[in-house]
mmCIF file of C-alpha atoms in Angstrom:
data_model
loop_
_atom_site.group_PDB
_atom_site.id
_atom_site.type_symbol
_atom_site.label_atom_id
_atom_site.label_comp_id
_atom_site.label_asym_id
_atom_site.label_seq_id
_atom_site.Cartn_x
_atom_site.Cartn_y
_atom_site.Cartn_z
ATOM 1 C CA MET U 1 -20.080 39.012 -2.023
ATOM 2 C CA LEU U 2 -22.869 36.788 -3.337
ATOM 3 C CA GLN U 3 -23.274 36.598 -7.100
ATOM 4 C CA TYR U 4 -26.789 35.137 -6.858
ATOM 5 C CA ILE U 5 -28.655 32.417 -5.003
ATOM 6 C CA ILE U 6 -29.599 29.173 -6.711
ATOM 7 C CA TRP U 7 -33.103 28.383 -5.403
ATOM 8 C CA GLU U 8 -34.084 24.804 -6.147
ATOM 9 C CA VAL U 9 -36.113 23.885 -3.074
ATOM 10 C CA ASN U 10 -38.655 21.134 -3.695
ATOM 11 C CA PRO U 11 -42.120 22.643 -2.991
ATOM 12 C CA GLU U 12 -43.258 19.205 -1.793
ATOM 13 C CA ILE U 13 -42.189 18.101 1.700
ATOM 14 C CA PHE U 14 -43.282 14.494 1.266
ATOM 15 C CA HIS U 15 -46.003 12.448 -0.356
ATOM 16 C CA ILE U 16 -47.838 9.208 0.340
ATOM 17 C CA GLY U 17 -49.333 7.845 -2.840
ATOM 18 C CA SER U 18 -51.259 10.647 -4.503
ATOM 19 C CA PHE U 19 -51.408 12.663 -1.258
ATOM 20 C CA SER U 20 -48.675 15.235 -0.786
ATOM 21 C CA VAL U 21 -47.763 17.778 1.868
ATOM 22 C CA ARG U 22 -46.350 20.987 0.436
ATOM 23 C CA TRP U 23 -44.510 23.852 2.080
ATOM 24 C CA TYR U 24 -47.141 26.349 0.909
ATOM 25 C CA GLY U 25 -50.029 24.459 2.511
ATOM 26 C CA LEU U 26 -48.080 23.953 5.740
ATOM 27 C CA LEU U 27 -47.157 27.633 6.005
ATOM 28 C CA PHE U 28 -50.716 28.674 5.114
ATOM 29 C CA ALA U 29 -52.090 26.514 7.940
ATOM 30 C CA LEU U 30 -49.416 27.648 10.407
ATOM 31 C CA GLY U 31 -50.357 31.271 9.757
ATOM 32 C CA PHE U 32 -53.916 30.542 10.899
ATOM 33 C CA LEU U 33 -52.993 28.300 13.833
ATOM 34 C CA ILE U 34 -50.352 30.612 15.313
ATOM 35 C CA GLY U 35 -52.533 33.608 14.600
ATOM 36 C CA MET U 36 -55.453 32.196 16.552
ATOM 37 C CA GLN U 37 -53.184 31.541 19.538
ATOM 38 C CA ILE U 38 -52.261 35.225 19.457
ATOM 39 C CA MET U 39 -55.918 36.200 19.146
ATOM 40 C CA SER U 40 -56.752 34.057 22.186
ATOM 41 C CA TYR U 41 -54.089 35.973 24.109
ATOM 42 C CA ILE U 42 -55.549 39.312 22.943
ATOM 43 C CA PHE U 43 -59.086 38.272 23.870
ATOM 44 C CA LYS U 44 -57.918 37.191 27.315
ATOM 45 C CA LYS U 45 -56.031 40.440 27.912
ATOM 46 C CA GLU U 46 -59.046 42.533 26.892
ATOM 47 C CA ASP U 47 -61.532 40.439 28.850
ATOM 48 C CA LYS U 48 -63.368 39.075 25.829
ATOM 49 C CA PRO U 49 -64.734 35.485 25.711
ATOM 50 C CA VAL U 50 -61.773 33.380 24.564
ATOM 51 C CA ALA U 51 -64.180 30.694 23.322
ATOM 52 C CA ASP U 52 -65.254 33.134 20.602
ATOM 53 C CA THR U 53 -61.876 32.716 18.901
ATOM 54 C CA ASP U 54 -63.009 29.269 17.676
ATOM 55 C CA THR U 55 -65.939 30.876 15.878
ATOM 56 C CA LEU U 56 -63.694 33.684 14.655
ATOM 57 C CA LEU U 57 -61.297 31.115 13.178
ATOM 58 C CA ILE U 58 -64.110 29.530 11.149
ATOM 59 C CA TYR U 59 -65.191 32.939 9.806
ATOM 60 C CA MET U 60 -61.589 33.789 8.950
ATOM 61 C CA VAL U 61 -60.781 30.541 7.146
ATOM 62 C CA VAL U 62 -63.955 30.567 5.051
ATOM 63 C CA ALA U 63 -63.751 34.301 4.277
ATOM 64 C CA THR U 64 -60.050 34.190 3.399
ATOM 65 C CA ILE U 65 -60.231 31.213 1.055
ATOM 66 C CA LEU U 66 -63.458 32.238 -0.680
ATOM 67 C CA GLY U 67 -62.345 35.851 -0.991
ATOM 68 C CA ALA U 68 -58.903 34.935 -2.318
ATOM 69 C CA ARG U 69 -60.287 32.387 -4.800
ATOM 70 C CA ILE U 70 -63.129 34.556 -6.111
ATOM 71 C CA GLY U 71 -60.793 37.546 -6.202
ATOM 72 C CA HIS U 72 -58.228 35.688 -8.292
ATOM 73 C CA PHE U 73 -60.735 34.729 -10.969
ATOM 74 C CA LEU U 74 -62.600 38.050 -10.829
ATOM 75 C CA PHE U 75 -59.448 40.140 -11.202
ATOM 76 C CA TYR U 76 -57.215 37.888 -13.295
ATOM 77 C CA GLU U 77 -59.371 35.241 -15.033
ATOM 78 C CA PRO U 78 -62.954 36.602 -15.253
ATOM 79 C CA ASP U 79 -63.844 34.311 -18.162
ATOM 80 C CA VAL U 80 -63.199 31.228 -16.009
ATOM 81 C CA LEU U 81 -65.382 32.615 -13.211
ATOM 82 C CA LEU U 82 -68.161 33.367 -15.685
ATOM 83 C CA HIS U 83 -68.166 30.062 -17.544
ATOM 84 C CA HIS U 84 -66.843 27.639 -14.903
ATOM 85 C CA PRO U 85 -67.805 29.080 -11.486
ATOM 86 C CA LEU U 86 -67.343 25.751 -9.690
ATOM 87 C CA THR U 87 -63.605 26.073 -10.335
ATOM 88 C CA VAL U 88 -63.550 28.401 -7.318
ATOM 89 C CA ILE U 89 -64.358 25.591 -4.880
ATOM 90 C CA THR U 90 -62.777 22.586 -6.592
ATOM 91 C CA PRO U 91 -59.153 21.302 -6.356
ATOM 92 C CA PRO U 92 -56.326 22.002 -6.910
ATOM 93 C CA PHE U 93 -57.226 25.505 -5.631
ATOM 94 C CA ALA U 94 -54.482 27.157 -7.675
ATOM 95 C CA GLY U 95 -54.707 30.933 -7.661
ATOM 96 C CA LEU U 96 -55.253 33.143 -4.608
ATOM 97 C CA ALA U 97 -55.501 36.943 -4.738
ATOM 98 C CA SER U 98 -54.500 38.930 -1.653
ATOM 99 C CA HIS U 99 -56.843 41.802 -2.606
ATOM 100 C CA GLY U 100 -59.723 39.327 -2.817
ATOM 101 C CA ALA U 101 -58.688 37.833 0.516
ATOM 102 C CA THR U 102 -58.776 41.320 2.081
ATOM 103 C CA ILE U 103 -62.303 41.947 0.808
ATOM 104 C CA GLY U 104 -63.361 38.491 2.003
ATOM 105 C CA ILE U 105 -61.838 38.998 5.459
ATOM 106 C CA LEU U 106 -63.473 42.407 5.945
ATOM 107 C CA THR U 107 -66.825 40.955 4.865
ATOM 108 C CA GLY U 108 -66.415 37.956 7.172
ATOM 109 C CA LEU U 109 -65.480 40.154 10.133
ATOM 110 C CA TRP U 110 -68.475 42.403 9.511
ATOM 111 C CA LEU U 111 -70.712 39.333 9.640
ATOM 112 C CA TYR U 112 -68.907 38.127 12.773
ATOM 113 C CA SER U 113 -69.421 41.496 14.470
ATOM 114 C CA ARG U 114 -73.178 41.323 13.729
ATOM 115 C CA ARG U 115 -73.587 38.176 15.852
ATOM 116 C CA LYS U 116 -75.606 38.651 19.022
ATOM 117 C CA GLU U 117 -72.696 37.328 21.090
ATOM 118 C CA SER U 118 -70.306 39.813 19.472
ATOM 119 C CA ARG U 119 -72.615 42.771 20.082
ATOM 120 C CA LEU U 120 -73.116 41.844 23.725
ATOM 121 C CA THR U 121 -69.362 41.783 24.344
ATOM 122 C CA ASN U 122 -68.571 44.906 22.279
ATOM 123 C CA GLN U 123 -66.710 43.054 19.567
ATOM 124 C CA THR U 124 -67.547 45.722 17.016
ATOM 125 C CA PHE U 125 -66.348 45.571 13.440
ATOM 126 C CA LEU U 126 -63.469 47.996 13.981
ATOM 127 C CA TRP U 127 -62.511 46.448 17.319
ATOM 128 C CA VAL U 128 -62.171 43.037 15.708
ATOM 129 C CA THR U 129 -60.418 44.270 12.556
ATOM 130 C CA ASP U 130 -57.900 46.291 14.583
ATOM 131 C CA ARG U 131 -56.884 43.055 16.355
ATOM 132 C CA ILE U 132 -57.148 40.634 13.466
ATOM 133 C CA VAL U 133 -54.777 42.650 11.263
ATOM 134 C CA ILE U 134 -51.995 41.749 13.700
ATOM 135 C CA VAL U 135 -52.323 38.066 12.888
ATOM 136 C CA VAL U 136 -53.181 38.688 9.237
ATOM 137 C CA ALA U 137 -49.787 40.397 8.889
ATOM 138 C CA LEU U 138 -48.137 37.286 10.353
ATOM 139 C CA ALA U 139 -50.186 35.022 8.086
ATOM 140 C CA GLY U 140 -49.197 37.186 5.130
ATOM 141 C CA ALA U 141 -45.528 36.663 5.988
ATOM 142 C CA CYS U 142 -46.097 32.885 6.104
ATOM 143 C CA ILE U 143 -48.037 32.821 2.829
ATOM 144 C CA ARG U 144 -45.502 34.884 0.911
ATOM 145 C CA PHE U 145 -42.716 32.661 2.230
ATOM 146 C CA GLY U 146 -44.811 29.762 0.971
ATOM 147 C CA ASN U 147 -44.807 31.421 -2.458
ATOM 148 C CA LEU U 148 -41.022 31.498 -2.247
ATOM 149 C CA MET U 149 -40.929 27.796 -1.398
ATOM 150 C CA ASN U 150 -43.190 27.212 -4.416
ATOM 151 C CA SER U 151 -40.905 29.316 -6.646
ATOM 152 C CA GLU U 152 -43.946 31.304 -7.806
ATOM 153 C CA ILE U 153 -44.778 35.024 -8.116
ATOM 154 C CA VAL U 154 -41.178 35.571 -9.166
ATOM 155 C CA GLY U 155 -39.494 38.909 -9.627
ATOM 156 C CA ARG U 156 -38.089 40.547 -12.727
ATOM 157 C CA PRO U 157 -34.509 39.962 -13.853
ATOM 158 C CA THR U 158 -31.894 41.835 -11.843
ATOM 159 C CA ASP U 159 -28.177 41.916 -11.093
ATOM 160 C CA VAL U 160 -28.451 42.635 -7.338
ATOM 161 C CA PRO U 161 -26.156 40.323 -5.317
ATOM 162 C CA TRP U 162 -29.089 38.722 -3.475
ATOM 163 C CA ALA U 163 -30.922 37.744 -6.672
ATOM 164 C CA PHE U 164 -32.478 34.281 -6.830
ATOM 165 C CA VAL U 165 -32.389 31.847 -9.744
ATOM 166 C CA PHE U 166 -35.652 29.889 -9.463
ATOM 167 C CA MET U 167 -34.732 26.453 -10.760
ATOM 168 C CA GLN U 168 -38.166 24.956 -9.959
ATOM 169 C CA ASN U 169 -40.024 27.592 -11.986
ATOM 170 C CA ASN U 170 -40.658 26.551 -15.584
ATOM 171 C CA GLU U 171 -42.708 29.607 -16.574
ATOM 172 C CA TYR U 172 -39.826 32.061 -16.843
ATOM 173 C CA ALA U 173 -36.174 31.913 -17.851
ATOM 174 C CA LYS U 174 -33.845 30.626 -15.142
ATOM 175 C CA ILE U 175 -31.871 33.824 -14.668
ATOM 176 C CA PRO U 176 -31.196 35.972 -11.563
ATOM 177 C CA ARG U 177 -34.403 37.638 -10.399
ATOM 178 C CA HIS U 178 -35.688 39.741 -7.525
ATOM 179 C CA PRO U 179 -36.963 37.488 -4.688
ATOM 180 C CA ALA U 180 -40.172 39.550 -4.589
ATOM 181 C CA GLN U 181 -41.925 36.953 -2.409
ATOM 182 C CA LEU U 182 -39.210 37.379 0.231
ATOM 183 C CA TYR U 183 -39.517 41.186 0.127
ATOM 184 C CA GLU U 184 -43.239 40.961 0.844
ATOM 185 C CA SER U 185 -42.798 38.250 3.478
ATOM 186 C CA LEU U 186 -40.253 40.293 5.437
ATOM 187 C CA SER U 187 -42.398 43.451 5.100
ATOM 188 C CA CYS U 188 -45.386 41.606 6.588
ATOM 189 C CA LEU U 189 -43.233 40.239 9.407
ATOM 190 C CA VAL U 190 -42.029 43.733 10.306
ATOM 191 C CA LEU U 191 -45.627 44.978 10.211
ATOM 192 C CA PHE U 192 -46.686 42.152 12.540
ATOM 193 C CA PHE U 193 -44.226 43.302 15.215
ATOM 194 C CA ILE U 194 -45.187 46.978 14.754
ATOM 195 C CA LEU U 195 -48.910 46.267 15.139
ATOM 196 C CA LEU U 196 -48.354 43.944 18.113
ATOM 197 C CA TRP U 197 -46.261 46.627 19.811
ATOM 198 C CA PHE U 198 -48.869 49.287 19.033
ATOM 199 C CA TRP U 199 -51.685 47.150 20.476
ATOM 200 C CA ASN U 200 -49.622 46.168 23.523
ATOM 201 C CA ARG U 201 -49.168 49.829 24.410
ATOM 202 C CA ARG U 202 -52.797 50.885 23.947
ATOM 203 C CA LYS U 203 -55.085 47.827 24.135
ATOM 204 C CA GLU U 204 -58.624 49.131 24.783
ATOM 205 C CA LEU U 205 -57.431 52.709 24.224
ATOM 206 C CA THR U 206 -56.472 51.917 20.621
ATOM 207 C CA PRO U 207 -58.316 54.424 18.369
ATOM 208 C CA ARG U 208 -60.903 52.396 16.468
ATOM 209 C CA GLY U 209 -59.754 51.749 12.918
ATOM 210 C CA SER U 210 -56.184 53.008 13.401
ATOM 211 C CA MET U 211 -54.530 49.599 13.175
ATOM 212 C CA LEU U 212 -56.651 48.641 10.177
ATOM 213 C CA GLY U 213 -55.545 51.873 8.525
ATOM 214 C CA ILE U 214 -51.877 51.218 9.249
ATOM 215 C CA PHE U 215 -52.234 47.701 7.841
ATOM 216 C CA LEU U 216 -53.871 48.805 4.589
ATOM 217 C CA ILE U 217 -51.401 51.627 3.953
ATOM 218 C CA TRP U 218 -48.333 49.491 4.778
ATOM 219 C CA VAL U 219 -49.297 46.306 2.930
ATOM 220 C CA PHE U 220 -50.808 47.794 -0.194
ATOM 221 C CA GLY U 221 -48.559 50.840 -0.346
ATOM 222 C CA LEU U 222 -45.528 48.557 -0.469
ATOM 223 C CA ARG U 223 -47.393 46.157 -2.744
ATOM 224 C CA PHE U 224 -47.803 48.978 -5.275
ATOM 225 C CA PHE U 225 -44.029 49.462 -5.474
ATOM 226 C CA TYR U 226 -43.138 45.774 -5.265
ATOM 227 C CA GLU U 227 -45.216 45.183 -8.387
ATOM 228 C CA TYR U 228 -42.543 47.053 -10.358
ATOM 229 C CA LEU U 229 -40.118 44.304 -9.329
ATOM 230 C CA LYS U 230 -42.436 41.370 -10.191
ATOM 231 C CA GLU U 231 -43.417 39.633 -13.393
ATOM 232 C CA ASN U 232 -47.035 40.240 -14.390
ATOM 233 C CA GLN U 233 -49.376 37.396 -13.484
ATOM 234 C CA VAL U 234 -51.433 37.359 -16.698
ATOM 235 C CA PRO U 235 -50.606 38.498 -20.261
ATOM 236 C CA PHE U 236 -53.224 41.265 -20.522
ATOM 237 C CA GLU U 237 -51.382 43.196 -17.794
ATOM 238 C CA ASP U 238 -48.483 43.817 -20.174
ATOM 239 C CA SER U 239 -50.596 46.348 -22.069
ATOM 240 C CA LEU U 240 -51.690 48.266 -18.956
ATOM 241 C CA PRO U 241 -49.881 51.355 -17.576
ATOM 242 C CA LEU U 242 -50.303 49.831 -14.094
ATOM 243 C CA ASN U 243 -50.880 46.143 -13.491
ATOM 244 C CA VAL U 244 -53.912 44.714 -11.676
ATOM 245 C CA GLY U 245 -52.122 44.500 -8.331
ATOM 246 C CA GLN U 246 -51.230 48.193 -8.481
ATOM 247 C CA LEU U 247 -54.689 49.299 -9.609
ATOM 248 C CA LEU U 248 -56.308 47.405 -6.738
ATOM 249 C CA SER U 249 -53.770 48.683 -4.211
ATOM 250 C CA ILE U 250 -54.636 52.344 -4.777
ATOM 251 C CA PRO U 251 -58.189 52.180 -3.294
ATOM 252 C CA ALA U 252 -56.878 49.973 -0.462
ATOM 253 C CA VAL U 253 -54.322 52.643 0.502
ATOM 254 C CA LEU U 254 -56.948 55.398 0.268
ATOM 255 C CA MET U 255 -59.225 53.344 2.504
ATOM 256 C CA GLY U 256 -56.359 53.032 4.970
ATOM 257 C CA VAL U 257 -55.920 56.806 5.014
ATOM 258 C CA TYR U 258 -59.657 57.188 5.655
ATOM 259 C CA PHE U 259 -59.575 54.847 8.650
ATOM 260 C CA ILE U 260 -56.505 56.594 10.113
ATOM 261 C CA VAL U 261 -58.134 60.026 9.857
ATOM 262 C CA ARG U 262 -61.459 58.706 11.164
ATOM 263 C CA SER U 263 -59.845 56.944 14.118
ATOM 264 C CA TYR U 264 -58.250 60.085 15.509
ATOM 265 C CA ARG U 265 -61.379 62.171 15.036
ATOM 266 C CA SER U 266 -63.549 59.745 17.002
ATOM 267 C CA PRO U 267 -62.704 59.345 20.701
ATOM 268 C CA VAL U 268 -62.540 55.840 22.157
ATOM 269 C CA VAL U 269 -65.328 55.205 24.665
ATOM 270 C CA ILE U 270 -64.609 52.515 27.238
ATOM 271 C CA PRO U 271 -67.835 50.996 28.601
ATOM 272 C CA VAL U 272 -68.367 50.842 32.333
ATOM 273 C CA ARG U 273 -68.763 47.309 33.657
ATOM 274 C CA ASP U 274 -72.233 46.140 34.642
ATOM 275 C CA GLU U 275 -73.771 48.592 32.211
ATOM 276 C CA PRO U 276 -74.981 47.847 28.676
ATOM 277 C CA LYS U 277 -71.898 47.503 26.509
ATOM 278 C CA GLU U 278 -72.449 49.104 23.159
ATOM 279 C CA ILE U 279 -69.585 50.915 21.437
ATOM 280 C CA GLU U 280 -70.067 52.462 18.073
ATOM 281 C CA SER U 281 -67.495 51.187 15.597
#
């Protein structure tokens, strides 16, 4: 049986001069690129304009990065956001908050759904979010695995046989710890397959908001419990009964419950072709 795993992976793949390619950046980009291929497939299957996925990608990239960056400073380093707001959009872009990314993505998708082209093709807010959460789950798996490759967001000390010793992390003692990044990565990967299966069975008959609800409950419900296995990100969390990640996960889970209940109370209306297509989200 394993005693523990020595994790000393170099977070940098290679570098040319001052330019470097890191595992985290590669996995972050792959999450978007593979995800958009899946979205193109979904659009094609549901007879939506596949060309719109290019626009959707732009909305997603901008919303995710801005939301995650602003969220990090708003939730964890508010003084930096207040006194040095340009830090949000300047390198090295260290610090991304998944709760902020979620808010950013939902805001970006709402704006996307308000486009004239989206309204004409019935790409309502809930229709788009129910599909995008499939690829967001996959992207989440990639990003959390990127955190593992970076030896960051480490877990608390433990004696479980699969514990990792993060040799590249200089912030905490190099002792066996929970691989919390791997727990979250695998959870997101499982969710990706569940949501893809759910969509594949229902497609246009998917109750509006149901997949968004499943996503929020799964991701942030597990996140609440995983936080007990992780080191706090900032010192002020040590004095809190629940850390910031847990406090922010509670309303996300409640929102997920709301969308689940709402989705099964509102019947799905499939528009007849050659008639005005307007579905309430």
